[in-house]
PDB file of C-alpha atoms and ligand atoms in Angstrom:
ATOM      1  CA  MET A   1     -18.592   6.135   5.174  1.00 91.00           C
ATOM      2  CA  SER A   2     -15.035   4.851   5.732  1.00 97.00           C
ATOM      3  CA  HIS A   3     -12.241   6.576   3.831  1.00 98.00           C
ATOM      4  CA  ILE A   4      -9.220   4.528   2.688  1.00 98.00           C
ATOM      5  CA  LEU A   5      -6.011   6.126   1.431  1.00 98.00           C
ATOM      6  CA  VAL A   6      -4.048   3.995  -1.062  1.00 99.00           C
ATOM      7  CA  LEU A   7      -0.321   4.789  -1.078  1.00 99.00           C
ATOM      8  CA  ASN A   8       2.345   3.597  -3.494  1.00 99.00           C
ATOM      9  CA  GLY A   9       6.076   4.081  -3.021  1.00 98.00           C
ATOM     10  CA  PRO A  10       9.075   4.336  -5.330  1.00 98.00           C
ATOM     11  CA  ASN A  11       9.069   3.022  -8.893  1.00 97.00           C
ATOM     12  CA  LEU A  12       5.472   1.808  -8.735  1.00 97.00           C
ATOM     13  CA  ASN A  13       4.585   4.524 -11.277  1.00 97.00           C
ATOM     14  CA  MET A  14       6.510   2.262 -13.718  1.00 95.00           C
ATOM     15  CA  LEU A  15       4.103  -0.680 -13.315  1.00 95.00           C
ATOM     16  CA  GLY A  16       3.048  -2.193 -16.605  1.00 92.00           C
ATOM     17  CA  ILE A  17       5.724  -0.166 -18.396  1.00 88.00           C
ATOM     18  CA  ARG A  18       8.944  -2.026 -17.392  1.00 78.00           C
ATOM     19  CA  GLU A  19       9.630  -5.608 -16.117  1.00 77.00           C
ATOM     20  CA  PRO A  20       6.176  -7.112 -16.866  1.00 80.00           C
ATOM     21  CA  GLY A  21       7.713 -10.532 -16.043  1.00 82.00           C
ATOM     22  CA  VAL A  22       8.062  -9.636 -12.353  1.00 82.00           C
ATOM     23  CA  TYR A  23       5.217  -7.198 -11.721  1.00 88.00           C
ATOM     24  CA  GLY A  24       2.702  -7.973 -14.503  1.00 87.00           C
ATOM     25  CA  THR A  25       1.230  -5.818 -17.231  1.00 91.00           C
ATOM     26  CA  ASP A  26      -1.265  -3.778 -15.202  1.00 95.00           C
ATOM     27  CA  THR A  27      -0.446  -0.094 -14.898  1.00 96.00           C
ATOM     28  CA  LEU A  28      -0.873   1.763 -11.611  1.00 98.00           C
ATOM     29  CA  ALA A  29      -3.712   3.747 -13.222  1.00 98.00           C
ATOM     30  CA  SER A  30      -5.551   0.512 -14.115  1.00 97.00           C
ATOM     31  CA  ILE A  31      -5.080  -0.871 -10.589  1.00 98.00           C
ATOM     32  CA  GLU A  32      -6.395   2.398  -9.133  1.00 98.00           C
ATOM     33  CA  SER A  33      -9.400   2.251 -11.413  1.00 98.00           C
ATOM     34  CA  ARG A  34     -10.183  -1.314 -10.244  1.00 98.00           C
ATOM     35  CA  LEU A  35      -9.832  -0.161  -6.639  1.00 98.00           C
ATOM     36  CA  SER A  36     -12.264   2.692  -7.315  1.00 98.00           C
ATOM     37  CA  GLY A  37     -14.791   0.110  -8.599  1.00 98.00           C
ATOM     38  CA  LYS A  38     -14.281  -2.043  -5.510  1.00 98.00           C
ATOM     39  CA  ALA A  39     -14.652   1.033  -3.260  1.00 98.00           C
ATOM     40  CA  GLU A  40     -17.954   1.885  -4.917  1.00 98.00           C
ATOM     41  CA  GLN A  41     -19.190  -1.722  -4.441  1.00 97.00           C
ATOM     42  CA  LEU A  42     -18.232  -1.640  -0.767  1.00 97.00           C
ATOM     43  CA  GLY A  43     -19.506   1.890  -0.115  1.00 97.00           C
ATOM     44  CA  VAL A  44     -16.083   3.155   0.891  1.00 98.00           C
ATOM     45  CA  GLN A  45     -14.398   6.429  -0.102  1.00 98.00           C
ATOM     46  CA  VAL A  46     -10.919   6.075  -1.640  1.00 98.00           C
ATOM     47  CA  SER A  47      -7.992   8.431  -2.373  1.00 98.00           C
ATOM     48  CA  PHE A  48      -4.709   7.647  -4.121  1.00 98.00           C
ATOM     49  CA  PHE A  49      -1.132   8.909  -3.877  1.00 98.00           C
ATOM     50  CA  GLN A  50       2.166   7.717  -5.367  1.00 98.00           C
ATOM     51  CA  THR A  51       5.594   9.261  -4.922  1.00 98.00           C
ATOM     52  CA  ASN A  52       9.236   8.409  -5.464  1.00 98.00           C
ATOM     53  CA  HIS A  53      10.270  10.788  -2.631  1.00 98.00           C
ATOM     54  CA  GLU A  54      10.337   9.524   0.941  1.00 98.00           C
ATOM     55  CA  GLY A  55       9.747  12.945   2.555  1.00 98.00           C
ATOM     56  CA  GLU A  56       6.729  13.566   0.328  1.00 98.00           C
ATOM     57  CA  MET A  57       5.293  10.200   1.379  1.00 98.00           C
ATOM     58  CA  ILE A  58       5.822  11.045   5.051  1.00 98.00           C
ATOM     59  CA  ASP A  59       4.109  14.439   4.575  1.00 98.00           C
ATOM     60  CA  ARG A  60       1.131  12.707   2.885  1.00 98.00           C
ATOM     61  CA  ILE A  61       0.854  10.240   5.783  1.00 98.00           C
ATOM     62  CA  HIS A  62       0.919  13.108   8.315  1.00 98.00           C
ATOM     63  CA  SER A  63      -1.837  14.910   6.432  1.00 98.00           C
ATOM     64  CA  ALA A  64      -3.936  11.721   6.523  1.00 98.00           C
ATOM     65  CA  TYR A  65      -4.163  12.095  10.310  1.00 96.00           C
ATOM     66  CA  GLY A  66      -7.776  12.876  11.224  1.00 93.00           C
ATOM     67  CA  ASN A  67      -8.832  12.751   7.562  1.00 96.00           C
ATOM     68  CA  VAL A  68      -8.863   9.045   6.647  1.00 98.00           C
ATOM     69  CA  ASP A  69      -9.818   5.851   8.478  1.00 98.00           C
ATOM     70  CA  GLY A  70      -7.207   3.450   7.123  1.00 98.00           C
ATOM     71  CA  ILE A  71      -4.193   3.178   4.829  1.00 98.00           C
ATOM     72  CA  LEU A  72      -3.466   0.535   2.176  1.00 99.00           C
ATOM     73  CA  ILE A  73       0.203   0.804   1.241  1.00 99.00           C
ATOM     74  CA  ASN A  74       2.668  -0.755  -1.133  1.00 98.00           C
ATOM     75  CA  PRO A  75       5.836   0.841   0.239  1.00 99.00           C
ATOM     76  CA  GLY A  76       8.014  -0.605  -2.560  1.00 98.00           C
ATOM     77  CA  ALA A  77      11.681  -0.958  -1.569  1.00 98.00           C
ATOM     78  CA  TRP A  78      11.138   1.334   1.476  1.00 98.00           C
ATOM     79  CA  THR A  79       9.430  -1.737   2.987  1.00 98.00           C
ATOM     80  CA  HIS A  80      12.793  -3.252   3.722  1.00 98.00           C
ATOM     81  CA  TYR A  81      14.643  -0.400   5.440  1.00 98.00           C
ATOM     82  CA  SER A  82      12.681   2.810   6.008  1.00 98.00           C
ATOM     83  CA  TYR A  83      12.303   3.353   9.745  1.00 98.00           C
ATOM     84  CA  ALA A  84      11.182   6.912   8.889  1.00 98.00           C
ATOM     85  CA  LEU A  85       8.217   5.542   6.924  1.00 98.00           C
ATOM     86  CA  ARG A  86       7.403   3.055   9.661  1.00 98.00           C
ATOM     87  CA  ASP A  87       7.523   5.831  12.298  1.00 98.00           C
ATOM     88  CA  ALA A  88       5.232   8.050  10.205  1.00 98.00           C
ATOM     89  CA  LEU A  89       2.690   5.226   9.790  1.00 98.00           C
ATOM     90  CA  SER A  90       2.921   4.359  13.450  1.00 98.00           C
ATOM     91  CA  THR A  91       2.566   8.027  14.515  1.00 97.00           C
ATOM     92  CA  VAL A  92      -0.790   8.551  12.779  1.00 97.00           C
ATOM     93  CA  GLY A  93      -2.128   5.453  14.546  1.00 97.00           C
ATOM     94  CA  LEU A  94      -4.400   4.373  11.674  1.00 98.00           C
ATOM     95  CA  PRO A  95      -5.028   0.743  10.640  1.00 98.00           C
ATOM     96  CA  ILE A  96      -2.468  -0.126   7.951  1.00 98.00           C
ATOM     97  CA  VAL A  97      -2.591  -2.978   5.420  1.00 98.00           C
ATOM     98  CA  GLU A  98       0.701  -3.664   3.605  1.00 98.00           C
ATOM     99  CA  VAL A  99       0.531  -5.095   0.092  1.00 98.00           C
ATOM    100  CA  HIS A 100       3.103  -6.417  -2.367  1.00 98.00           C
ATOM    101  CA  MET A 101       2.522  -7.669  -5.871  1.00 96.00           C
ATOM    102  CA  SER A 102       5.373 -10.178  -5.642  1.00 95.00           C
ATOM    103  CA  ASN A 103       5.878 -12.757  -2.903  1.00 97.00           C
ATOM    104  CA  ILE A 104       8.724 -10.929  -1.145  1.00 97.00           C
ATOM    105  CA  HIS A 105       9.423 -14.049   0.955  1.00 97.00           C
ATOM    106  CA  LYS A 106      10.551 -16.087  -2.020  1.00 96.00           C
ATOM    107  CA  ARG A 107      12.779 -13.404  -3.538  1.00 96.00           C
ATOM    108  CA  GLU A 108      16.226 -12.060  -2.515  1.00 97.00           C
ATOM    109  CA  ALA A 109      17.043 -12.244   1.223  1.00 98.00           C
ATOM    110  CA  PHE A 110      16.922  -8.429   1.643  1.00 97.00           C
ATOM    111  CA  ARG A 111      13.230  -8.502   0.614  1.00 98.00           C
ATOM    112  CA  HIS A 112      12.309 -11.051   3.301  1.00 98.00           C
ATOM    113  CA  VAL A 113      12.387  -8.361   5.968  1.00 98.00           C
ATOM    114  CA  SER A 114       9.603  -5.787   6.267  1.00 98.00           C
ATOM    115  CA  VAL A 115      10.052  -3.003   8.810  1.00 98.00           C
ATOM    116  CA  ILE A 116       6.385  -2.102   8.199  1.00 98.00           C
ATOM    117  CA  SER A 117       4.675  -5.438   9.011  1.00 98.00           C
ATOM    118  CA  ALA A 118       4.968  -5.097  12.784  1.00 98.00           C
ATOM    119  CA  ILE A 119       2.813  -1.952  12.781  1.00 98.00           C
ATOM    120  CA  ALA A 120       0.338  -3.253  10.143  1.00 98.00           C
ATOM    121  CA  VAL A 121      -2.935  -5.097  10.655  1.00 98.00           C
ATOM    122  CA  GLY A 122      -1.586  -7.561   8.094  1.00 98.00           C
ATOM    123  CA  GLN A 123       0.376  -8.109   4.917  1.00 98.00           C
ATOM    124  CA  ILE A 124      -0.716  -9.510   1.529  1.00 98.00           C
ATOM    125  CA  ALA A 125       1.994 -10.515  -0.948  1.00 98.00           C
ATOM    126  CA  GLY A 126       2.316 -12.556  -4.115  1.00 97.00           C
ATOM    127  CA  PHE A 127      -0.982 -12.089  -5.956  1.00 96.00           C
ATOM    128  CA  GLY A 128       0.102  -9.518  -8.537  1.00 94.00           C
ATOM    129  CA  ALA A 129      -2.335  -6.640  -9.029  1.00 96.00           C
ATOM    130  CA  ASN A 130      -4.910  -8.689  -7.123  1.00 97.00           C
ATOM    131  CA  SER A 131      -2.883  -8.127  -3.910  1.00 98.00           C
ATOM    132  CA  TYR A 132      -4.264  -4.567  -3.898  1.00 98.00           C
ATOM    133  CA  LEU A 133      -7.883  -5.725  -4.262  1.00 98.00           C
ATOM    134  CA  LEU A 134      -7.463  -8.405  -1.584  1.00 98.00           C
ATOM    135  CA  GLY A 135      -5.783  -5.888   0.707  1.00 98.00           C
ATOM    136  CA  PHE A 136      -8.529  -3.330   0.100  1.00 98.00           C
ATOM    137  CA  ASP A 137     -11.215  -5.907   0.963  1.00 98.00           C
ATOM    138  CA  ALA A 138      -9.314  -6.894   4.097  1.00 98.00           C
ATOM    139  CA  LEU A 139      -8.906  -3.296   5.258  1.00 98.00           C
ATOM    140  CA  ALA A 140     -12.539  -2.383   4.488  1.00 98.00           C
ATOM    141  CA  SER A 141     -13.820  -5.364   6.479  1.00 97.00           C
ATOM    142  CA  HIS A 142     -11.387  -4.608   9.326  1.00 98.00           C
ATOM    143  CA  LEU A 143     -12.750  -1.030   9.448  1.00 98.00           C
ATOM    144  CA  LYS A 144     -16.320  -2.328   9.413  1.00 95.00           C
ATOM    145  CA  GLN A 145     -15.585  -4.673  12.328  1.00 92.00           C
ATOM    146  CA  THR A 146     -13.930  -1.969  14.410  1.00 83.00           C
ATOM    147  CA  ASP A 147     -16.583   0.699  13.594  1.00 70.00           C
ATOM    148  CA  PRO A 148     -19.867  -0.998  12.597  1.00 56.00           C
ATOM    149  CA  VAL A 149     -21.859   2.271  12.200  1.00 54.00           C
TER     150      VAL A 149
HETATM  151  O1  CA2 B 201       6.214  -6.776  -4.841  1.00 66.89           O
HETATM  152  C1  CA2 B 201       6.042  -5.578  -4.581  1.00 66.89           C
HETATM  153  O2  CA2 B 201       4.960  -5.011  -4.717  1.00 66.89           O
HETATM  154  C2  CA2 B 201       7.239  -4.732  -4.115  1.00 66.89           C
HETATM  155  O3  CA2 B 201       6.785  -3.847  -3.103  1.00 66.89           O
HETATM  156  C3  CA2 B 201       7.703  -3.966  -5.335  1.00 66.89           C
HETATM  157  C4  CA2 B 201       8.969  -3.155  -5.076  1.00 66.89           C
HETATM  158  C5  CA2 B 201      10.059  -4.027  -4.470  1.00 66.89           C
HETATM  159  O4  CA2 B 201      11.181  -3.226  -4.138  1.00 66.89           O
HETATM  160  C6  CA2 B 201       9.573  -4.738  -3.215  1.00 66.89           C
HETATM  161  O5  CA2 B 201      10.609  -5.553  -2.738  1.00 66.89           O
HETATM  162  C7  CA2 B 201       8.355  -5.593  -3.543  1.00 66.89           C
HETATM  163  C8  CA2 B 201       9.538  -2.622  -6.387  1.00 66.89           C
HETATM  164  C9  CA2 B 201       8.589  -1.820  -7.173  1.00 66.89           C
HETATM  165  C10 CA2 B 201       9.241  -1.561  -8.494  1.00 66.89           C
HETATM  166  O6  CA2 B 201       8.229  -1.489  -9.459  1.00 66.89           O
HETATM  167  C11 CA2 B 201       8.611  -1.577 -10.736  1.00 66.89           C
HETATM  168  C12 CA2 B 201       7.587  -1.662 -11.639  1.00 66.89           C
HETATM  169  C13 CA2 B 201       7.881  -1.787 -12.961  1.00 66.89           C
HETATM  170  C14 CA2 B 201       9.184  -1.784 -13.395  1.00 66.89           C
HETATM  171  C15 CA2 B 201      10.198  -1.683 -12.475  1.00 66.89           C
HETATM  172  C16 CA2 B 201       9.915  -1.566 -11.134  1.00 66.89           C
END
């Protein structure tokens, strides 16, 4: 059974609590519970982690090495500038799917750049909470294609 680690970066613990106009009314806990349902449907194991601390995120990614098959990540604002996060993701060599609730390409110019995309299988942005479910589906089917047993 494939194991997917779902990572969320800074401020995403505030989902559904502040700025519902930009990021919707779903809380991170409700998104994680929908992902757990999807994982069960697909026969995939799932683990979750959120932090506001870059070093903690990097440590979690290092400990994923050898223990999970793929990573679904919303890196939050780190997306746009964290070479340390990109290096950590690249170092573990796992398939990565990058997700964003908002369409970062139609927001401020600084959000148009992702330093993560180049090391990801792909990016999904702009579908609100559904970006996570679409990204999870995409990663699960990518893992199935690369390891059909
Ligand atoms: O659209 C996304 O998912 C983002 O990754 C969200 C990040 C933002 O910096 C990226 O450019 C795009 C921000 C997450 C902040 O989340 C909040 C949630 C509720 C209230 C305030 C912030």
